[in-house]
Amino acid sequence: MKKLKLFWESLDDLTTVSRRELFLGIMCCALGGIVLGAICSPKKMTIIGCNNGNGCLDADEDE
């Protein structure tokens, strides 16, 4: 607990971040959010097409 308090108090210091580090941090957070959102989203049954039977042959139609 003592180490945690020391770490928490050290966060008050001002630091300088380069633009590259800032950009990479933002990109990591954005991509992580996209991946997390894709994993946590409900599964959807999306069917593209009209299901009129194109390319789908029954056993009776083959003869």
Coordinates of N, CA and C in Angstrom, one line a residue:
M1 N 0.8 -1.2 0.0 CA 0.0 0.0 0.0 C 0.9 1.2 0.0
K2 N 2.0 1.2 0.7 CA 2.9 2.3 0.7 C 3.5 2.6 -0.6
K3 N 3.8 1.6 -1.4 CA 4.3 1.8 -2.7 C 3.3 2.4 -3.6
L4 N 2.0 2.0 -3.5 CA 0.9 2.6 -4.2 C 0.7 4.1 -4.0
K5 N 0.8 4.4 -2.7 CA 0.7 5.8 -2.3 C 1.9 6.7 -2.9
L6 N 3.1 6.1 -2.9 CA 4.2 6.8 -3.5 C 4.0 7.0 -5.0
F7 N 3.5 6.0 -5.6 CA 3.3 6.1 -7.1 C 2.2 7.1 -7.4
W8 N 1.1 7.1 -6.6 CA 0.0 8.0 -6.8 C 0.5 9.4 -6.6
E9 N 1.3 9.7 -5.6 CA 1.8 11.1 -5.4 C 2.8 11.5 -6.5
S10 N 3.5 10.6 -7.1 CA 4.4 10.9 -8.2 C 3.7 11.3 -9.5
L11 N 2.4 11.0 -9.6 CA 1.7 11.4 -10.8 C 1.4 12.9 -10.9
D12 N 1.7 13.6 -9.9 CA 1.4 15.1 -9.9 C 2.5 15.8 -10.7
D13 N 3.6 15.2 -11.0 CA 4.7 15.9 -11.7 C 4.3 16.2 -13.1
L14 N 4.8 17.3 -13.6 CA 4.5 17.7 -15.0 C 5.6 17.0 -15.9
T15 N 5.1 16.4 -17.0 CA 6.0 15.8 -17.9 C 5.7 16.3 -19.3
T16 N 6.7 16.1 -20.2 CA 6.6 16.6 -21.6 C 6.4 15.3 -22.5
V17 N 5.4 15.3 -23.3 CA 5.2 14.2 -24.2 C 5.4 14.7 -25.7
S18 N 6.2 14.0 -26.5 CA 6.4 14.4 -27.8 C 5.1 14.1 -28.6
R19 N 5.0 14.8 -29.8 CA 3.8 14.6 -30.6 C 3.7 13.2 -31.1
R20 N 4.8 12.5 -31.4 CA 4.8 11.1 -31.8 C 4.2 10.2 -30.7
E21 N 4.6 10.4 -29.5 CA 4.1 9.6 -28.4 C 2.6 9.9 -28.2
L22 N 2.2 11.1 -28.3 CA 0.8 11.4 -28.1 C 0.0 10.8 -29.2
F23 N 0.4 10.9 -30.5 CA -0.3 10.3 -31.6 C -0.4 8.8 -31.4
L24 N 0.7 8.1 -31.1 CA 0.7 6.7 -30.9 C -0.2 6.3 -29.7
G25 N -0.2 7.0 -28.7 CA -1.1 6.7 -27.6 C -2.6 6.8 -28.0
I26 N -2.9 7.9 -28.7 CA -4.3 8.1 -29.2 C -4.7 6.9 -30.1
M27 N -3.8 6.6 -31.0 CA -4.1 5.5 -32.0 C -4.2 4.1 -31.3
C28 N -3.4 3.9 -30.3 CA -3.6 2.6 -29.5 C -4.9 2.6 -28.8
C29 N -5.3 3.7 -28.2 CA -6.6 3.7 -27.5 C -7.7 3.6 -28.5
A30 N -7.7 4.2 -29.6 CA -8.7 4.1 -30.6 C -8.8 2.7 -31.2
L31 N -7.7 2.1 -31.5 CA -7.8 0.7 -32.1 C -8.2 -0.3 -31.0
G32 N -7.7 -0.1 -29.8 CA -8.2 -0.9 -28.7 C -9.7 -0.8 -28.5
G33 N -10.2 0.4 -28.6 CA -11.7 0.6 -28.4 C -12.4 -0.1 -29.6
I34 N -11.9 -0.1 -30.8 CA -12.6 -0.7 -31.9 C -12.6 -2.3 -31.7
V35 N -11.5 -2.8 -31.3 CA -11.4 -4.2 -31.0 C -12.3 -4.6 -29.9
L36 N -12.3 -3.9 -28.8 CA -13.1 -4.2 -27.6 C -14.6 -4.1 -28.0
G37 N -14.9 -3.1 -28.8 CA -16.3 -2.9 -29.2 C -16.8 -4.1 -30.1
A38 N -15.9 -4.6 -31.0 CA -16.2 -5.7 -31.8 C -16.4 -7.0 -31.0
I39 N -15.6 -7.1 -30.0 CA -15.7 -8.3 -29.2 C -17.0 -8.3 -28.3
C40 N -17.3 -7.1 -27.8 CA -18.4 -7.0 -26.8 C -19.8 -6.8 -27.5
S41 N -19.8 -6.5 -28.8 CA -21.1 -6.2 -29.4 C -21.9 -7.5 -29.6
P42 N -23.2 -7.3 -29.6 CA -24.1 -8.5 -29.8 C -23.9 -9.1 -31.2
K43 N -24.0 -10.4 -31.3 CA -23.9 -11.0 -32.6 C -25.1 -10.8 -33.4
K44 N -24.9 -10.4 -34.7 CA -26.0 -10.1 -35.6 C -26.0 -11.1 -36.7
M45 N -27.2 -11.5 -37.2 CA -27.3 -12.4 -38.3 C -27.6 -11.5 -39.5
T46 N -26.6 -11.1 -40.3 CA -26.8 -10.3 -41.4 C -26.8 -11.1 -42.7
I47 N -27.8 -11.1 -43.5 CA -27.8 -11.9 -44.7 C -27.9 -10.8 -45.9
I48 N -27.0 -10.9 -46.8 CA -27.0 -10.0 -47.9 C -27.4 -10.8 -49.1
G49 N -28.5 -10.5 -49.7 CA -29.0 -11.2 -50.9 C -30.5 -11.4 -50.7
C50 N -31.2 -11.9 -51.8 CA -32.6 -12.1 -51.7 C -33.0 -13.5 -51.5
N51 N -32.1 -14.5 -51.4 CA -32.4 -15.9 -51.1 C -33.4 -16.4 -52.1
N52 N -33.3 -16.2 -53.4 CA -34.2 -16.7 -54.4 C -33.7 -18.0 -55.0
G53 N -32.7 -18.6 -54.4 CA -32.2 -19.9 -54.9 C -31.1 -19.9 -55.9
N54 N -30.5 -18.8 -56.2 CA -29.4 -18.8 -57.2 C -28.2 -19.5 -56.6
G55 N -27.7 -20.5 -57.3 CA -26.5 -21.2 -56.9 C -26.8 -22.3 -55.9
C56 N -28.1 -22.5 -55.5 CA -28.5 -23.4 -54.5 C -29.3 -24.5 -55.2
L57 N -28.7 -25.7 -55.4 CA -29.4 -26.8 -56.1 C -29.9 -27.8 -55.1
D58 N -31.1 -28.3 -55.3 CA -31.5 -29.4 -54.4 C -31.2 -30.7 -55.1
A59 N -31.3 -31.8 -54.4 CA -30.9 -33.1 -55.0 C -31.9 -33.5 -56.1
D60 N -33.2 -33.1 -56.0 CA -34.2 -33.4 -57.0 C -33.9 -32.7 -58.3
E61 N -33.4 -31.5 -58.3 CA -33.2 -30.8 -59.5 C -32.0 -31.3 -60.3
D62 N -31.1 -32.0 -59.6 CA -29.9 -32.5 -60.3 C -30.2 -33.5 -61.4
E63 N -31.3 -34.3 -61.2 CA -31.6 -35.4 -62.1 C -32.3 -35.0 -63.3

